[in-house]
Amino acid sequence: MNYTWHFLLMSLMYILAGIMHFIKPKAYLRIMPRYLPNHQLLVALSGISEIVLGISLLSPELKDPAIYGIIVMLAIFLTVHFYMLSGKKASKGIPRWILLLRIPLQFGLMYWAYSYLYS
């Protein structure tokens, strides 16, 4: 398959985002909703998921399942975005307008992935 630069960028973005979970885990631990258990495990699993899905995009046999996986993963990550809007402490000092902007951005990322299905 002949991948476009923007498809390769998407793949690289998820791989690098996943790696960051292991380089800067505290950044991800700080934003985990309190109601979720075992934050360290969830941060590690989400990092592994992003790396595996980003690499899987590059395999013709795994590309479409990886896209579905990315869409599901991004939907799950919405829980963190909504949690951060729940109060001043949960926002971790990030301006509310940035937190609000992240929600449509998440849907934009889902659409970006979806646009490559069956291509």
PDB file of C-alpha atoms in Angstrom:
ATOM      1  CA  MET A   1       0.000   0.000   0.000  1.00  0.00           C
ATOM      2  CA  ASN A   2       1.165   3.508  -0.782  1.00  0.00           C
ATOM      3  CA  TYR A   3       0.749   5.561   2.409  1.00  0.00           C
ATOM      4  CA  THR A   4       0.338   9.326   2.270  1.00  0.00           C
ATOM      5  CA  TRP A   5       2.439  11.632   4.408  1.00  0.00           C
ATOM      6  CA  HIS A   6      -0.581  12.520   6.559  1.00  0.00           C
ATOM      7  CA  PHE A   7      -1.357   8.853   7.200  1.00  0.00           C
ATOM      8  CA  LEU A   8       2.275   8.281   8.226  1.00  0.00           C
ATOM      9  CA  LEU A   9       2.044  11.388  10.423  1.00  0.00           C
ATOM     10  CA  MET A  10      -0.993   9.918  12.171  1.00  0.00           C
ATOM     11  CA  SER A  11       0.846   6.656  12.763  1.00  0.00           C
ATOM     12  CA  LEU A  12       3.909   8.465  14.114  1.00  0.00           C
ATOM     13  CA  MET A  13       1.737  10.686  16.311  1.00  0.00           C
ATOM     14  CA  TYR A  14       0.225   7.672  18.105  1.00  0.00           C
ATOM     15  CA  ILE A  15       3.568   5.921  18.451  1.00  0.00           C
ATOM     16  CA  LEU A  16       5.199   9.022  19.963  1.00  0.00           C
ATOM     17  CA  ALA A  17       2.192   9.751  22.185  1.00  0.00           C
ATOM     18  CA  GLY A  18       2.398   6.190  23.499  1.00  0.00           C
ATOM     19  CA  ILE A  19       6.126   6.487  24.168  1.00  0.00           C
ATOM     20  CA  MET A  20       5.481   9.677  26.137  1.00  0.00           C
ATOM     21  CA  HIS A  21       3.408   7.635  28.608  1.00  0.00           C
ATOM     22  CA  PHE A  22       6.674   5.979  29.645  1.00  0.00           C
ATOM     23  CA  ILE A  23       8.950   9.016  29.394  1.00  0.00           C
ATOM     24  CA  LYS A  24       6.620  11.375  31.333  1.00  0.00           C
ATOM     25  CA  PRO A  25       4.196   9.103  33.225  1.00  0.00           C
ATOM     26  CA  LYS A  26       3.555  11.720  35.921  1.00  0.00           C
ATOM     27  CA  ALA A  27       1.918  14.003  33.365  1.00  0.00           C
ATOM     28  CA  TYR A  28      -0.614  11.277  32.594  1.00  0.00           C
ATOM     29  CA  LEU A  29      -1.014  10.149  36.200  1.00  0.00           C
ATOM     30  CA  ARG A  30      -1.963  13.702  37.236  1.00  0.00           C
ATOM     31  CA  ILE A  31      -4.946  13.796  34.884  1.00  0.00           C
ATOM     32  CA  MET A  32      -6.391  10.372  35.661  1.00  0.00           C
ATOM     33  CA  PRO A  33      -9.945  10.519  37.038  1.00  0.00           C
ATOM     34  CA  ARG A  34     -10.021   9.609  40.727  1.00  0.00           C
ATOM     35  CA  TYR A  35     -12.807   7.087  40.192  1.00  0.00           C
ATOM     36  CA  LEU A  36     -10.600   4.885  37.989  1.00  0.00           C
ATOM     37  CA  PRO A  37      -8.484   2.224  39.730  1.00  0.00           C
ATOM     38  CA  ASN A  38      -4.747   1.520  39.372  1.00  0.00           C
ATOM     39  CA  HIS A  39      -3.654   4.672  37.596  1.00  0.00           C
ATOM     40  CA  GLN A  40      -0.130   3.453  36.888  1.00  0.00           C
ATOM     41  CA  LEU A  41      -1.400   0.350  35.121  1.00  0.00           C
ATOM     42  CA  LEU A  42      -3.935   2.350  33.099  1.00  0.00           C
ATOM     43  CA  VAL A  43      -1.286   4.862  31.996  1.00  0.00           C
ATOM     44  CA  ALA A  44       1.016   2.018  30.929  1.00  0.00           C
ATOM     45  CA  LEU A  45      -1.786   0.177  29.107  1.00  0.00           C
ATOM     46  CA  SER A  46      -2.897   3.298  27.289  1.00  0.00           C
ATOM     47  CA  GLY A  47       0.706   3.983  26.245  1.00  0.00           C
ATOM     48  CA  ILE A  48       1.138   0.425  24.995  1.00  0.00           C
ATOM     49  CA  SER A  49      -2.196   0.678  23.160  1.00  0.00           C
ATOM     50  CA  GLU A  50      -1.160   3.847  21.361  1.00  0.00           C
ATOM     51  CA  ILE A  51       2.196   2.363  20.338  1.00  0.00           C
ATOM     52  CA  VAL A  52       0.682  -0.918  19.127  1.00  0.00           C
ATOM     53  CA  LEU A  53      -2.138   0.805  17.254  1.00  0.00           C
ATOM     54  CA  GLY A  54       0.239   3.320  15.671  1.00  0.00           C
ATOM     55  CA  ILE A  55       2.510   0.528  14.440  1.00  0.00           C
ATOM     56  CA  SER A  56      -0.463  -1.591  13.345  1.00  0.00           C
ATOM     57  CA  LEU A  57      -1.602   1.197  11.036  1.00  0.00           C
ATOM     58  CA  LEU A  58       1.445   0.405   8.903  1.00  0.00           C
ATOM     59  CA  SER A  59       0.401  -3.203   8.309  1.00  0.00           C
ATOM     60  CA  PRO A  60      -2.087  -3.637   5.443  1.00  0.00           C
ATOM     61  CA  GLU A  61      -3.712  -6.562   7.287  1.00  0.00           C
ATOM     62  CA  LEU A  62      -4.035  -4.660  10.570  1.00  0.00           C
ATOM     63  CA  LYS A  63      -4.738  -1.132   9.326  1.00  0.00           C
ATOM     64  CA  ASP A  64      -8.536  -1.241   9.458  1.00  0.00           C
ATOM     65  CA  PRO A  65      -8.750  -3.021  12.854  1.00  0.00           C
ATOM     66  CA  ALA A  66      -6.173  -0.519  14.169  1.00  0.00           C
ATOM     67  CA  ILE A  67      -8.339   2.371  12.976  1.00  0.00           C
ATOM     68  CA  TYR A  68     -11.325   0.943  14.842  1.00  0.00           C
ATOM     69  CA  GLY A  69      -9.074   0.499  17.873  1.00  0.00           C
ATOM     70  CA  ILE A  70      -7.933   4.122  17.691  1.00  0.00           C
ATOM     71  CA  ILE A  71     -11.523   5.353  17.490  1.00  0.00           C
ATOM     72  CA  VAL A  72     -12.509   3.272  20.537  1.00  0.00           C
ATOM     73  CA  MET A  73      -9.394   4.369  22.424  1.00  0.00           C
ATOM     74  CA  LEU A  74     -10.090   8.041  21.708  1.00  0.00           C
ATOM     75  CA  ALA A  75     -13.705   7.592  22.848  1.00  0.00           C
ATOM     76  CA  ILE A  76     -12.448   6.095  26.111  1.00  0.00           C
ATOM     77  CA  PHE A  77      -9.979   8.976  26.521  1.00  0.00           C
ATOM     78  CA  LEU A  78     -12.954  11.354  26.451  1.00  0.00           C
ATOM     79  CA  THR A  79     -13.609  10.304  30.064  1.00  0.00           C
ATOM     80  CA  VAL A  80     -10.372  12.050  31.056  1.00  0.00           C
ATOM     81  CA  HIS A  81     -11.282  15.174  29.095  1.00  0.00           C
ATOM     82  CA  PHE A  82     -14.728  15.408  30.688  1.00  0.00           C
ATOM     83  CA  TYR A  83     -13.293  14.646  34.139  1.00  0.00           C
ATOM     84  CA  MET A  84     -10.862  17.537  33.778  1.00  0.00           C
ATOM     85  CA  LEU A  85     -13.834  19.847  33.136  1.00  0.00           C
ATOM     86  CA  SER A  86     -15.518  18.753  36.378  1.00  0.00           C
ATOM     87  CA  GLY A  87     -13.756  21.200  38.653  1.00  0.00           C
ATOM     88  CA  LYS A  88     -10.779  23.385  39.419  1.00  0.00           C
ATOM     89  CA  LYS A  89      -8.781  20.609  41.064  1.00  0.00           C
ATOM     90  CA  ALA A  90      -9.470  18.170  38.209  1.00  0.00           C
ATOM     91  CA  SER A  91      -8.425  20.761  35.605  1.00  0.00           C
ATOM     92  CA  LYS A  92      -4.865  20.757  36.987  1.00  0.00           C
ATOM     93  CA  GLY A  93      -4.557  24.461  36.245  1.00  0.00           C
ATOM     94  CA  ILE A  94      -5.178  24.104  32.516  1.00  0.00           C
ATOM     95  CA  PRO A  95      -7.373  26.957  31.230  1.00  0.00           C
ATOM     96  CA  ARG A  96     -10.988  25.930  30.692  1.00  0.00           C
ATOM     97  CA  TRP A  97     -10.956  27.064  27.046  1.00  0.00           C
ATOM     98  CA  ILE A  98      -8.147  24.597  26.299  1.00  0.00           C
ATOM     99  CA  LEU A  99     -10.019  21.800  28.071  1.00  0.00           C
ATOM    100  CA  LEU A 100     -13.140  22.611  26.043  1.00  0.00           C
ATOM    101  CA  LEU A 101     -11.157  22.737  22.809  1.00  0.00           C
ATOM    102  CA  ARG A 102      -9.796  19.235  23.435  1.00  0.00           C
ATOM    103  CA  ILE A 103     -13.262  17.669  23.124  1.00  0.00           C
ATOM    104  CA  PRO A 104     -13.936  18.604  19.479  1.00  0.00           C
ATOM    105  CA  LEU A 105     -10.263  17.910  18.785  1.00  0.00           C
ATOM    106  CA  GLN A 106     -10.810  14.351  20.036  1.00  0.00           C
ATOM    107  CA  PHE A 107     -13.714  13.921  17.615  1.00  0.00           C
ATOM    108  CA  GLY A 108     -11.558  15.403  14.855  1.00  0.00           C
ATOM    109  CA  LEU A 109      -8.898  12.780  15.580  1.00  0.00           C
ATOM    110  CA  MET A 110     -11.566  10.087  15.413  1.00  0.00           C
ATOM    111  CA  TYR A 111     -12.730  11.369  12.038  1.00  0.00           C
ATOM    112  CA  TRP A 112      -9.127  11.592  10.792  1.00  0.00           C
ATOM    113  CA  ALA A 113      -8.633   7.907  11.587  1.00  0.00           C
ATOM    114  CA  TYR A 114     -12.065   6.967  10.200  1.00  0.00           C
ATOM    115  CA  SER A 115     -11.279   8.680   6.895  1.00  0.00           C
ATOM    116  CA  TYR A 116      -8.642   6.013   6.140  1.00  0.00           C
ATOM    117  CA  LEU A 117     -10.939   3.013   6.609  1.00  0.00           C
ATOM    118  CA  TYR A 118     -11.037   0.681   3.621  1.00  0.00           C
ATOM    119  CA  SER A 119      -8.684   2.860   1.595  1.00  0.00           C
TER     120      SER A 119
END
